[in-house]
Structures are given as structure tokens and as C-alpha cells.
Tab-separated table of C-alpha atoms in Angstrom:
chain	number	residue	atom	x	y	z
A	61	UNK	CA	-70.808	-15.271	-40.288
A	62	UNK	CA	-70.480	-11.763	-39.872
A	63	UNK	CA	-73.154	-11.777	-36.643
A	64	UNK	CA	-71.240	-14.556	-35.150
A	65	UNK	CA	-67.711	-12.491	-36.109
A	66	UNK	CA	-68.901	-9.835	-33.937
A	67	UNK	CA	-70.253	-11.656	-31.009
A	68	UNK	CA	-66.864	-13.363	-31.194
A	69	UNK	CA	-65.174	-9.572	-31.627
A	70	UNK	CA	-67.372	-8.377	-28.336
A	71	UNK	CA	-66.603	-11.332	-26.316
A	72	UNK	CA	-63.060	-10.655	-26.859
A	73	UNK	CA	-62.933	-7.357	-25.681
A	74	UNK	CA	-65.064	-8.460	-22.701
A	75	UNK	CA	-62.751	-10.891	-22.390
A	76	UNK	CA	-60.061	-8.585	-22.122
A	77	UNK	CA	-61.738	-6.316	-20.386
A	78	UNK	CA	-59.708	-6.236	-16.763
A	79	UNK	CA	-56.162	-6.094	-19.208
A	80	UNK	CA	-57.455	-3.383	-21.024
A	81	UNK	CA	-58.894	-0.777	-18.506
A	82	UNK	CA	-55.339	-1.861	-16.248
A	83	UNK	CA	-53.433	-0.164	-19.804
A	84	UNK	CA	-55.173	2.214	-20.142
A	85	UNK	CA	-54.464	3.365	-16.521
A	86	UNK	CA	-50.891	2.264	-16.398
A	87	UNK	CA	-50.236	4.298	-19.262
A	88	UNK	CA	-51.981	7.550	-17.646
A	89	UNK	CA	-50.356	7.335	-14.263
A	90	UNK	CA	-46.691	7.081	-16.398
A	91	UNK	CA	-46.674	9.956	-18.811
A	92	UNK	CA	-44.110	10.233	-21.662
A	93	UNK	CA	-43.732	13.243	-24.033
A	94	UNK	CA	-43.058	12.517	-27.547
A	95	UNK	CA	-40.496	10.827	-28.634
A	96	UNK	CA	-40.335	9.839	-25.307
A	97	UNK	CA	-43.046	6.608	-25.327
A	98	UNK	CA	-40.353	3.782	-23.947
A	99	UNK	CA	-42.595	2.361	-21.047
A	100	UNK	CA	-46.086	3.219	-22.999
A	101	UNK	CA	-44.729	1.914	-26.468
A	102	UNK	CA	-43.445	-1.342	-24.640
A	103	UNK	CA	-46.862	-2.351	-22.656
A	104	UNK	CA	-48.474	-1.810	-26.061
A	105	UNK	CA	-45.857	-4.131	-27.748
A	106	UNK	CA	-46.333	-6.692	-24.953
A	107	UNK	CA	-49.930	-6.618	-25.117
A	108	UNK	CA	-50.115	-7.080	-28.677
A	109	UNK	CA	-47.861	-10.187	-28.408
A	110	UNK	CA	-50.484	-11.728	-25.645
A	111	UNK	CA	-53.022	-11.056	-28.578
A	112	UNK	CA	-51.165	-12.996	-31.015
A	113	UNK	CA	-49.755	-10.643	-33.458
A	114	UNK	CA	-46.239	-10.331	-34.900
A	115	UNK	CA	-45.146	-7.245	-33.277
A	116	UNK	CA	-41.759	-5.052	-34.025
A	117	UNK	CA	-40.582	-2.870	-31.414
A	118	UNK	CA	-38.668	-0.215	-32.908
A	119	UNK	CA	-39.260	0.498	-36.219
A	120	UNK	CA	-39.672	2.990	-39.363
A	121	UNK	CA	-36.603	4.881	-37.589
A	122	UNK	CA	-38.052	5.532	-34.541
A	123	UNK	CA	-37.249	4.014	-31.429
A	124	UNK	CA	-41.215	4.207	-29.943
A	125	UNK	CA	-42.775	3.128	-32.833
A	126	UNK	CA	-44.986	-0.191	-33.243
A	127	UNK	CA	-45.779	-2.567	-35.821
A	128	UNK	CA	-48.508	-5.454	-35.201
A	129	UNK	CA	-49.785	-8.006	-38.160
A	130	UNK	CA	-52.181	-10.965	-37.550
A	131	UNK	CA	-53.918	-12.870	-40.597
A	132	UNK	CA	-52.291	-12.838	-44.306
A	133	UNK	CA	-56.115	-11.657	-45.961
A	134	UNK	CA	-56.460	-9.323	-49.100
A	135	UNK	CA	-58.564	-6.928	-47.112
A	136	UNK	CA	-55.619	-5.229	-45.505
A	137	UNK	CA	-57.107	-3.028	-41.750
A	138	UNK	CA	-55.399	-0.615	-39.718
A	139	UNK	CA	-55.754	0.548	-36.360
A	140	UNK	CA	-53.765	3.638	-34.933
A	141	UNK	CA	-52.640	3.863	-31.117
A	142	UNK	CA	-51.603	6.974	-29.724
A	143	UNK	CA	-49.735	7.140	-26.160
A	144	UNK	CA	-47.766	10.147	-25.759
A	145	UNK	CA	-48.885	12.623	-23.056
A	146	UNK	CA	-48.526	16.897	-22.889
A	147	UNK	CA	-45.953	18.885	-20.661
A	148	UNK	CA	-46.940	19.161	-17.317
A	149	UNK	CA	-50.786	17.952	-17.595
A	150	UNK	CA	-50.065	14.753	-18.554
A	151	UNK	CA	-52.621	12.463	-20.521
A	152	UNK	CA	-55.014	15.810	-20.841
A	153	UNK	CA	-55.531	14.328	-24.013
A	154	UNK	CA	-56.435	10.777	-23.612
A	155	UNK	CA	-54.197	9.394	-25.550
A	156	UNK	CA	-54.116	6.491	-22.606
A	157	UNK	CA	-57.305	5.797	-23.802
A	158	UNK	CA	-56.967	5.428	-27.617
A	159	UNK	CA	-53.641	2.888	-26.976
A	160	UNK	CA	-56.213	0.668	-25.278
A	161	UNK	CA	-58.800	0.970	-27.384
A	162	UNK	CA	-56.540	0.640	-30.262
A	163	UNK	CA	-55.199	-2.851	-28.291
A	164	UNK	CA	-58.591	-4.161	-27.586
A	165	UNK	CA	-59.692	-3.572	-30.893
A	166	UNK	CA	-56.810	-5.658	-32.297
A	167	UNK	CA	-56.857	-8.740	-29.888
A	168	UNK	CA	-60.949	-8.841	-30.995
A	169	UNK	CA	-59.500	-9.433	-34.535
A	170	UNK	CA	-56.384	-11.285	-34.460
A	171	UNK	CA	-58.117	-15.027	-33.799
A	172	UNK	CA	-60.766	-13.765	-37.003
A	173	UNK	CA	-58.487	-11.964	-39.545
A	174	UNK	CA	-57.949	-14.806	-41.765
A	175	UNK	CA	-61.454	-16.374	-42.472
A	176	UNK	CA	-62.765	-12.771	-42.563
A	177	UNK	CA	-59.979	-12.084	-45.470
A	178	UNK	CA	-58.752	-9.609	-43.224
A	179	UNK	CA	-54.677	-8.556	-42.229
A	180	UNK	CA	-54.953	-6.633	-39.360
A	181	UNK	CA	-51.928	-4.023	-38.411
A	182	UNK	CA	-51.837	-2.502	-35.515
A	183	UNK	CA	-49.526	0.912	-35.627
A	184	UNK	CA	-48.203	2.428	-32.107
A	185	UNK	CA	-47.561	5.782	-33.371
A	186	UNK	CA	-45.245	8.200	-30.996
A	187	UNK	CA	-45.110	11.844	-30.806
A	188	UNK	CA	-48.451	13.030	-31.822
A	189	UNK	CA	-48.817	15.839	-29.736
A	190	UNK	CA	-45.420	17.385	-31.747
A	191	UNK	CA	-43.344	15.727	-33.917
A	192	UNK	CA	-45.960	14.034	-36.547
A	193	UNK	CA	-44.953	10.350	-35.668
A	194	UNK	CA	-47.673	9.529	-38.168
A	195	UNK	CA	-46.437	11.626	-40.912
A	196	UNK	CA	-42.662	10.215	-40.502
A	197	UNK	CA	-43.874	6.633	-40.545
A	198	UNK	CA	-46.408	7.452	-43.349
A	199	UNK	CA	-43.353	8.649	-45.458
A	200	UNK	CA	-41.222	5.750	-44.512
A	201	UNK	CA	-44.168	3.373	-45.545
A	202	UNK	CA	-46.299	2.167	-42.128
A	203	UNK	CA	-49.248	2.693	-44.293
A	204	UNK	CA	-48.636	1.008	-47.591
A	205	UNK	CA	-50.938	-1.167	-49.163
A	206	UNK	CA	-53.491	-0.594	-46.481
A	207	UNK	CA	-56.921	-0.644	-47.529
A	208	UNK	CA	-58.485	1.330	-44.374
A	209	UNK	CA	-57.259	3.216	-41.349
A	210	UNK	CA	-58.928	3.843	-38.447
A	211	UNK	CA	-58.695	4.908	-34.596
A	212	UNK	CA	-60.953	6.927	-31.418
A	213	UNK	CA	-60.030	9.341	-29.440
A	214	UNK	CA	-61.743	10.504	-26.484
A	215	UNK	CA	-63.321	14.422	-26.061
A	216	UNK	CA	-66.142	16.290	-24.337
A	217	UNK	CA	-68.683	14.858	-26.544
A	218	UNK	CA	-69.464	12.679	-28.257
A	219	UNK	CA	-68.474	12.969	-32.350
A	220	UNK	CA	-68.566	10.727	-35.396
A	221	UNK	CA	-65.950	12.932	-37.565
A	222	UNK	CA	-63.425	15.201	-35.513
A	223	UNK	CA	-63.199	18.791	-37.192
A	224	UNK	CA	-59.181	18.312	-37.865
A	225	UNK	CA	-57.750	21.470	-39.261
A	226	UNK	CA	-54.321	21.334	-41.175
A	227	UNK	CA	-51.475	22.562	-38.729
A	228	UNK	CA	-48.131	24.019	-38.387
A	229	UNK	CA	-45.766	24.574	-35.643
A	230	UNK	CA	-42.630	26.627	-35.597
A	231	UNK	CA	-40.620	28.874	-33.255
A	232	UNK	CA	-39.545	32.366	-33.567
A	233	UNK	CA	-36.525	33.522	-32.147
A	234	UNK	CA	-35.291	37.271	-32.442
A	235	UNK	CA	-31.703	38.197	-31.670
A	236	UNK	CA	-30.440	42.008	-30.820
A	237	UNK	CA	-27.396	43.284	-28.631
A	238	UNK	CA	-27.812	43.991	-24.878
A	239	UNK	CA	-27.180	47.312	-23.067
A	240	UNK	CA	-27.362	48.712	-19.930
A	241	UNK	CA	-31.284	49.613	-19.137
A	242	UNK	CA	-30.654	53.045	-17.576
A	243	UNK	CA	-26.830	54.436	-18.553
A	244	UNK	CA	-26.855	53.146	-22.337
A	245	UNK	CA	-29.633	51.944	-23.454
A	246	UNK	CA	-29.580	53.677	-26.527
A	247	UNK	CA	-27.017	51.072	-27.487
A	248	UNK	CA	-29.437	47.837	-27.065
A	249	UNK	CA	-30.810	46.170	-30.153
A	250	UNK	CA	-34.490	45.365	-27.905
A	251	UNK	CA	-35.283	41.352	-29.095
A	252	UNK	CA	-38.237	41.372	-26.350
A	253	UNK	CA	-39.680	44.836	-28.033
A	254	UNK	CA	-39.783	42.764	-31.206
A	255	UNK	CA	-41.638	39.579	-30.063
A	256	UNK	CA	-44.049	42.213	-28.475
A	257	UNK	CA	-44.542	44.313	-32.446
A	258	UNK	CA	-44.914	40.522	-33.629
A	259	UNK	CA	-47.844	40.217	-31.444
A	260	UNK	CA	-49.688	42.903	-31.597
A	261	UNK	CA	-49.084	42.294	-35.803
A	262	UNK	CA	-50.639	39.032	-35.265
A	263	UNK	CA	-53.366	40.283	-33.180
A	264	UNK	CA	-54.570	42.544	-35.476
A	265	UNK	CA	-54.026	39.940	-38.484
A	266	UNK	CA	-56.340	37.850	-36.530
A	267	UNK	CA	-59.581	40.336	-37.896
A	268	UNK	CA	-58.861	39.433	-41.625
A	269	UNK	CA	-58.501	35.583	-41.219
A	270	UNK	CA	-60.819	32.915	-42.058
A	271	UNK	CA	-63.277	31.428	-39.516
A	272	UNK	CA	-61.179	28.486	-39.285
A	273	UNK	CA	-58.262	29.831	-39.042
A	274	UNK	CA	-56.596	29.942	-35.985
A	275	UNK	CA	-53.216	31.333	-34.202
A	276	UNK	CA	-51.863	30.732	-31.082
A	277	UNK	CA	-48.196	30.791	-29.570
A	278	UNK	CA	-46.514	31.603	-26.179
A	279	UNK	CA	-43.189	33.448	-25.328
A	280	UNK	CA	-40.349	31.187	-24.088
A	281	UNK	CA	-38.025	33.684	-23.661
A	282	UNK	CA	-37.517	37.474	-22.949
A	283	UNK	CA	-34.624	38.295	-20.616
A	284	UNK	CA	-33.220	38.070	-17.638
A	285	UNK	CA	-32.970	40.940	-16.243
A	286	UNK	CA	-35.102	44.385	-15.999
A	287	UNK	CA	-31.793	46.810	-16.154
A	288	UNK	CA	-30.444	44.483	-19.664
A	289	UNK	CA	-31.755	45.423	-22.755
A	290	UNK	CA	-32.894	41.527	-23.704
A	291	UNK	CA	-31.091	40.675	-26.326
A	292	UNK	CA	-32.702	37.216	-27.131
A	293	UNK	CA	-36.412	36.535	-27.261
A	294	UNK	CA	-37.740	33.241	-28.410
A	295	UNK	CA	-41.757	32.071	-28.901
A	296	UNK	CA	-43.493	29.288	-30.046
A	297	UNK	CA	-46.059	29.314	-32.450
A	298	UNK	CA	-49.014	27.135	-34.210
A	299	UNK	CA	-51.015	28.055	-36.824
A	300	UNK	CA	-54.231	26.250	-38.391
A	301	UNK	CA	-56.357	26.475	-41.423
A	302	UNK	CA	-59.158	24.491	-42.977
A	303	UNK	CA	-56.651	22.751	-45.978
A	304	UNK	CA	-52.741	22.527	-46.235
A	305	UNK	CA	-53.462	25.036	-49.618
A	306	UNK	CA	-54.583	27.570	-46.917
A	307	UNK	CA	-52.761	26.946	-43.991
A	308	UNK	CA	-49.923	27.673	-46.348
A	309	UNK	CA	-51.218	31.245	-47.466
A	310	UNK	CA	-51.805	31.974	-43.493
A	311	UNK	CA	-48.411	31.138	-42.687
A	312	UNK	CA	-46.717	33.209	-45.269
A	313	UNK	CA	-49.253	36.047	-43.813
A	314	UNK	CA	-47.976	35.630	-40.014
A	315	UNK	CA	-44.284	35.055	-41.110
A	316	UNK	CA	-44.945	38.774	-42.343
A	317	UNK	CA	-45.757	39.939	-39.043
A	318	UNK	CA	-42.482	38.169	-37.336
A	319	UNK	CA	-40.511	39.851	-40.112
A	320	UNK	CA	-42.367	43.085	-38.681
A	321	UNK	CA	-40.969	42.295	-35.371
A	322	UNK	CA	-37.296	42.692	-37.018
A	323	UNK	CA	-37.703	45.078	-39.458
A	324	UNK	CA	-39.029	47.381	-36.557
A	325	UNK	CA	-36.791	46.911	-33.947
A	326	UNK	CA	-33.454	46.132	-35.979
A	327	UNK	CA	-32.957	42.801	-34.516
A	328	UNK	CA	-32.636	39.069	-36.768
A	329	UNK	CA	-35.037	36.816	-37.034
A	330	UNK	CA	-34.875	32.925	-37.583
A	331	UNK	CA	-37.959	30.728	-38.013
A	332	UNK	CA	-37.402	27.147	-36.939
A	333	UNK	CA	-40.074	24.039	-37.430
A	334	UNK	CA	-41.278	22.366	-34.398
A	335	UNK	CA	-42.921	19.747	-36.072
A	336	UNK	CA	-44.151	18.275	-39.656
A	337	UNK	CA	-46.986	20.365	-40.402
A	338	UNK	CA	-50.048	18.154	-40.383
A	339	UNK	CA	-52.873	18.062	-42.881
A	340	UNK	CA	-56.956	18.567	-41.977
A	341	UNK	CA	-58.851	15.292	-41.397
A	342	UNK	CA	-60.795	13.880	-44.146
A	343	UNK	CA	-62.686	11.151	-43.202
A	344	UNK	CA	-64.390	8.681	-45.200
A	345	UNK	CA	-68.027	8.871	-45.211
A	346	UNK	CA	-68.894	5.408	-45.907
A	347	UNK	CA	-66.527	4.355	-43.395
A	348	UNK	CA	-68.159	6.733	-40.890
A	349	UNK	CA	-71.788	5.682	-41.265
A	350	UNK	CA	-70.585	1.916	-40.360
A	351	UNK	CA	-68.796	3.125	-37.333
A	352	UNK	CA	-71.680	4.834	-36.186
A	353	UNK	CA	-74.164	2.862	-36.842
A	354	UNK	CA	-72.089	-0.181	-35.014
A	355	UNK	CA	-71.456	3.053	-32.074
A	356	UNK	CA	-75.523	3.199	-31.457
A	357	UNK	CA	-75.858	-0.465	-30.848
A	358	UNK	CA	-73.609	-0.463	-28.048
A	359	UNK	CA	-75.291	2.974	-26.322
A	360	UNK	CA	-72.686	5.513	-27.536
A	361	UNK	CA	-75.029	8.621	-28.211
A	362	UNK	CA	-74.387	11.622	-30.962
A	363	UNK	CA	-75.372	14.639	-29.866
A	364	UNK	CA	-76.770	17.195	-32.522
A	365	UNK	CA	-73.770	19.591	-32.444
A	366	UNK	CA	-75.436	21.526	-35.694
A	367	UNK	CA	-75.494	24.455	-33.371
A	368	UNK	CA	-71.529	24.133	-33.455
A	369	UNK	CA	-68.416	21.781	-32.520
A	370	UNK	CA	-64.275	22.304	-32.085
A	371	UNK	CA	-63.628	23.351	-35.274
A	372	UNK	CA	-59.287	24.048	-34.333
A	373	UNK	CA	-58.310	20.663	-33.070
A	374	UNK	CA	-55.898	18.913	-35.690
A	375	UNK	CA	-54.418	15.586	-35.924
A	376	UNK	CA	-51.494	13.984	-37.762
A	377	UNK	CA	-54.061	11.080	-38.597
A	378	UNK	CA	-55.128	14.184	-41.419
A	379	UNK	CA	-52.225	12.950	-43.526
A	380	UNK	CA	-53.021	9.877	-43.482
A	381	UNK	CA	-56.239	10.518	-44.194
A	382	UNK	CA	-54.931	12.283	-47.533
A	383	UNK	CA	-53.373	8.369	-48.898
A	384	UNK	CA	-55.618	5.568	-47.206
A	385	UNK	CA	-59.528	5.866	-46.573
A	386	UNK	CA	-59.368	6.674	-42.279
A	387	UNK	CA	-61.658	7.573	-39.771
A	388	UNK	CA	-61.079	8.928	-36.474
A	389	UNK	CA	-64.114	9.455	-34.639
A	390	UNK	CA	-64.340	10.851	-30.522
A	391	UNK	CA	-65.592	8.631	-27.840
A	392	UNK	CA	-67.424	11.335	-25.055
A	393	UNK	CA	-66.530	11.333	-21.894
A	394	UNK	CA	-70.052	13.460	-20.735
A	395	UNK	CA	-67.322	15.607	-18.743
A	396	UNK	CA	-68.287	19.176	-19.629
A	397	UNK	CA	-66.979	21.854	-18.800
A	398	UNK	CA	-63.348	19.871	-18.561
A	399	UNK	CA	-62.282	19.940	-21.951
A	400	UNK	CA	-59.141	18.503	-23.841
A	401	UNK	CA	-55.679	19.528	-22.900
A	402	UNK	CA	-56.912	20.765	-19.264
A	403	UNK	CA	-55.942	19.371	-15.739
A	404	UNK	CA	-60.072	18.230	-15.316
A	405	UNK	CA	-59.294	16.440	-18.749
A	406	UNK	CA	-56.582	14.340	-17.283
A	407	UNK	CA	-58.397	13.327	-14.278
A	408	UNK	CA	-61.176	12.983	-16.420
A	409	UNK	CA	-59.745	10.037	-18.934
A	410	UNK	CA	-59.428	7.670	-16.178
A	411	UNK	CA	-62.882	7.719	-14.702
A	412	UNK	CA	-65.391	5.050	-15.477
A	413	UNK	CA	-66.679	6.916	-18.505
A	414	UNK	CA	-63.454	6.591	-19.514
A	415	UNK	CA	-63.024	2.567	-18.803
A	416	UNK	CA	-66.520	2.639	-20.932
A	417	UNK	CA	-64.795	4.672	-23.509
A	418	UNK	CA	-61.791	1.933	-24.173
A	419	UNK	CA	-64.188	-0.915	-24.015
A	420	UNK	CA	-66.653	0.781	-26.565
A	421	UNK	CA	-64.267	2.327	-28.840
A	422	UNK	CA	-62.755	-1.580	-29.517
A	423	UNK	CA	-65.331	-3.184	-30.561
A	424	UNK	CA	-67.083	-0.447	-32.343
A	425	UNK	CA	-63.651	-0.527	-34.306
A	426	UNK	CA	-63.449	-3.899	-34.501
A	427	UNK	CA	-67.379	-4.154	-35.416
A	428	UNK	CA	-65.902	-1.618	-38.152
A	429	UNK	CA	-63.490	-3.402	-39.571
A	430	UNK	CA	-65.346	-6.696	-40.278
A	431	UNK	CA	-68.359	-4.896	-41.759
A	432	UNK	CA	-65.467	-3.554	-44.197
A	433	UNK	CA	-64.739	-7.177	-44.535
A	434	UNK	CA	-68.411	-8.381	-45.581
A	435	UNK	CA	-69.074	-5.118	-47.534
């Protein structure tokens, strides 16, 4: 049964082949930021409905999010799409890509979930890129009583198990009094002079932290005017560390520095969260080795990345990974140098390694899932 379940699985995705590939380029040529998924969200809704699953539009609070069940078995799967897109670069990220994937993988399973014991749940899941759409919805219960949780995501390379560090994102903002530049500037309060301590604090931090931890943040605002003492500065900032237990000791250590900022120049400071910080990836080895194995047979390659791999990438599929057994392996695009989150990136998820990519990553997930069904 389980041979003839995935011939059945593979057929389906060929099947949908023409559907799926036209998705995953729709959604790429109409980027959405998060929160933002209406058109995205919507195709994937539709799509699902073709399929044959029950599908809610709108749900857990939030307006983008997706909810897809076929079959009523004990075994209880779920698949993760992602479809937001980044400022200005657009689907540098491939999130087109996993939406598909995450599609295909479900339509190969609907017609199967209930003699394989299986209920299958698709999840559209907004605002990953900032916002945590999959920590909101794991709080407000997307994820209960599932069994397994999976999804792909397209990179560089090839990978079984992402490196996903635990993340949070906040902005600073520093607040002084303006002055004249030249005739009274003794009066100024300088908010841009304390963003610039704050950096060169967290610049220097950046020699005692771990080798996974990572800082990063640009300034947003700084003045208007070279004769005003600026007397607003804003910045936004993410830091990462291998566990949430660490991530929190590193934030407490570059708060310090921001503090420096104000102490220094005499101006306030007020720390606001971006998003819901996410926690680092831990996937499920067993899980893993089935995906992989079920990867091979269709001609995905693993490269030997011993000699090293991203190690500051971070997902808000970590907190899920904390409550239900997940992986989220990357399908390569073999498009070195043109890495995530760059222009080359974007062009780069719609090209026919990319097609292969949504094709691939279905039925390797839906290959997945009924090995988890016969195991």
C-alpha cells in the first residue's frame, strides 16, 4: 500500500504540475509584506478548495491566515505555507515557492488521508518575515493535537536541517531637544550622537559574543537637517542566539549598550518589539532521515557542508518546533553566489530550478508524511 500511496502521491503532483508552478509564479510577481498576504493567502485558499480540503479563510485572529483539513485519521499531519515577501526585494526569500510546495504537497494527500489513517492540515501562515504569524496561531491553537509538522524552503544549497537560531526584533528610539547647530548648540540634547555611542557599544560587544550569536540593525532615523541638533533618532534591531535561554542573556547585554547611548548623551530611550521573538529550530531526527531519504530518490542532492553552513538564519517554524515534532528542510536552488534576501535571490526563485524545487519539495513532503503513516 504504501508503494502504491506514493505513486498515487507523485502522480498527483505531476498532475498538478502546470497549477502549481502558475502559484508559485503568481504569487512572486504580486508581493505582499506581512500581514499584508490578501491576494497570496486567497490563491492558496482557492487552491486548497480545488484539492478537496475544508479550508477557512480568515482565522486564529488574523485576517491572512489559512486553515485546510482533508481525512478524519488518528495520525494527525501538518504542512506549513509561507507567502509573505520582504520590503523592496520582494520574494528574495522564496516564500512563493514553499506556498506551492506546501499546496502540492496537500492535494497529493487529500484523495489518501483516510485509508492511510492520516488528517492532513494544511496551515497558510502570514507574516513570517516579522510578526511571528506562526507563533500567534501556535498560541491561539493552529497546532493542537498535531502529531507532525513539516514544510521546505528554498536556499543556496541544498540542506536537510536549516541552522535556525532563536531571534528577536525590536526598535530603539532615542529622544533629546533640538538646537540651533552653530548659534546654540550647547542647548541640544544630540539623539543621533546617541544611536552612534549605541553602535560603536555594540560593535565592540560583538568580540565577547558567542559564535552564533549574531547582531544586526539599521538606523531609520537621524534628522533632518545638518544646522538642527536631531532631536529624534530611531533604529531597528535583531538579535540571534543558539537557544531562547541565550538569546535572552544577549539581549539584556545589547539593551546595556542602548542604555549607553542615553546615559551618555542625556537623551531617553524606549525599546519597542517588532515582532514575537522566535525560538531556534529543532528538528526531529527521525523525521529528517525519512525526508531525506524520500529527497535522494527523486535527485535532490546534499552537499557535505561539514566544512560549514548559515548558521544566523531563524524561523518562526523554531517554536513550533519546541510543541509538535517539525522539520523544515531547504530545497537548493544551485544559484551561488545569489543568496537569500538578495535581488539575484528573487529572480532566482522563479527559474526552472525553482519550478523543480516546488514540484520536489511536494512530494518529498508528501512521500514524508505517509512513511509517518506506515511507520
Amino acid at each position: 500500500m504504501t508503494a502504491d500511496a506514493k505513486q498515487y502521491a507523485a502522480d498527483t503532483v505531476e498532475a498538478w504540475r502546470d497549477r502549481l508552478i502558475e502559484l508559485s509564479h503568481r504569487i512572486h510577481a504580486h508581493p505582499e509584506l506581512a500581514f499584508e498576504e490578501e491576494q497570496a493567502s486567497a490563491w492558496v485558499a482557492e487552491a486548497l478548495t480545488v484539492a478537496g480540503f475544508e479550508v477557512e479563510h480568515g482565522c486564529y485572529g488574523l485576517p491572512t491566515a489559512v486553515h485546510a483539513t482533508a481525512g478524519t485519521g488518528p495520525l494527525h499531519i501538518g504542512i506549513c505555507a509561507e507567502y509573505d515577501a520582504l520590503p523592496d526585494i520582494g520574494h528574495a526569500c522564496g516564500h512563493n515557492i514553499i506556498a506551492a510546495a506546501a499546496v502540492g504537497a496537500g492535494a497529493a494527500l487529500a484523495k489518501l488521508a483516510d485509508d492511510l489513517g492520516l488528517t492532513v492540515t494544511v496551515l497558510g501562515t502570514p507574516a513570517e518575515e516579522g510578526g511571528g504569524g506562526k507563533v500567534l496561531m501556535l498560541e491561539r491553537g493552529a497546532f493542537e493535537g498535531m502529531d507532525a509538522a513539516m514544510m521546505v524552503h528554498p536556499g543556496a544549497v541544498e540542506m536537510a536541517a536549516m541552522p535556525g537560531l532563536a531571534v528577536s526584533q525590536f526598535e530603539i528610539a532615542y529622544r533629546g531637544t533640538p538646537a540651533h547647530a552653530g548659534a546654540y548648540p550647547q542647548y541640544g540634547v544630540n539623539a543621533a550622537d546617541a544611536m552612534t555611542l549605541a553602535q560603536v557599544a555594540v560593535g565592540l560587544l560583538r568580540q565577547q559574543t558567542g559564535p552564533d550569536d549574531r547582531i544586526a540593525g539599521i538606523v531609520t532615523e537621524a534628522g533632518t537637517a545638518a544646522n538642527i541638533i536631531p532631536d529624534a533618532s530611531r533604529g531597528e534591531w535583531i538579535v540571534r542566539s543558539s537557544t531562547l535561554e541565550s538569546l535572552s542573556r544577549l539581549k539584556q547585554r545589547v539593551q546595556h549598550c542602548f542604555e549607553a547611548g542615553a546615559l551618555g548623551t542625556g537623551c531617553e530611550l524606549t525599546t519597542t518589539p517588532i515582532s514575537l521573538d522566535y525560538a531556534d529550530l529543532r528538528p526531529d531526527a527521525a523525521m529528517l532521515e525519512m525526508y531525506r531519504a524520500n529527497a535522494e530518490v527523486l535527485g535532490r542532492v546534499f552537499p557535505d557542508l561539514s566544512g560549514g553552513s548559515p548558521a544566523g538564519a531563524a524561523t518562526d517554524m523554531g517554536n513550533v518546533s519546541h510543541v509538535v515534532p517539525t522539520i523544515h528542510p531547504m530545497l537548493g536552488l544551485d544559484c551561488l553566489p545569489a543568496v537569500n534576501h538578495q535581488p539575484d535571490f528573487t529572480a532566482a526563485c522563479i527559474n526552472q530550478a525553482a519550478d523543480k524545487a516546488v514540484l520536489d519539495g511536494a512530494t518529498a513532503m508528501a512521500w514524508t508524511a505517509i512513511d509517518l503513516a506506515r511507520a
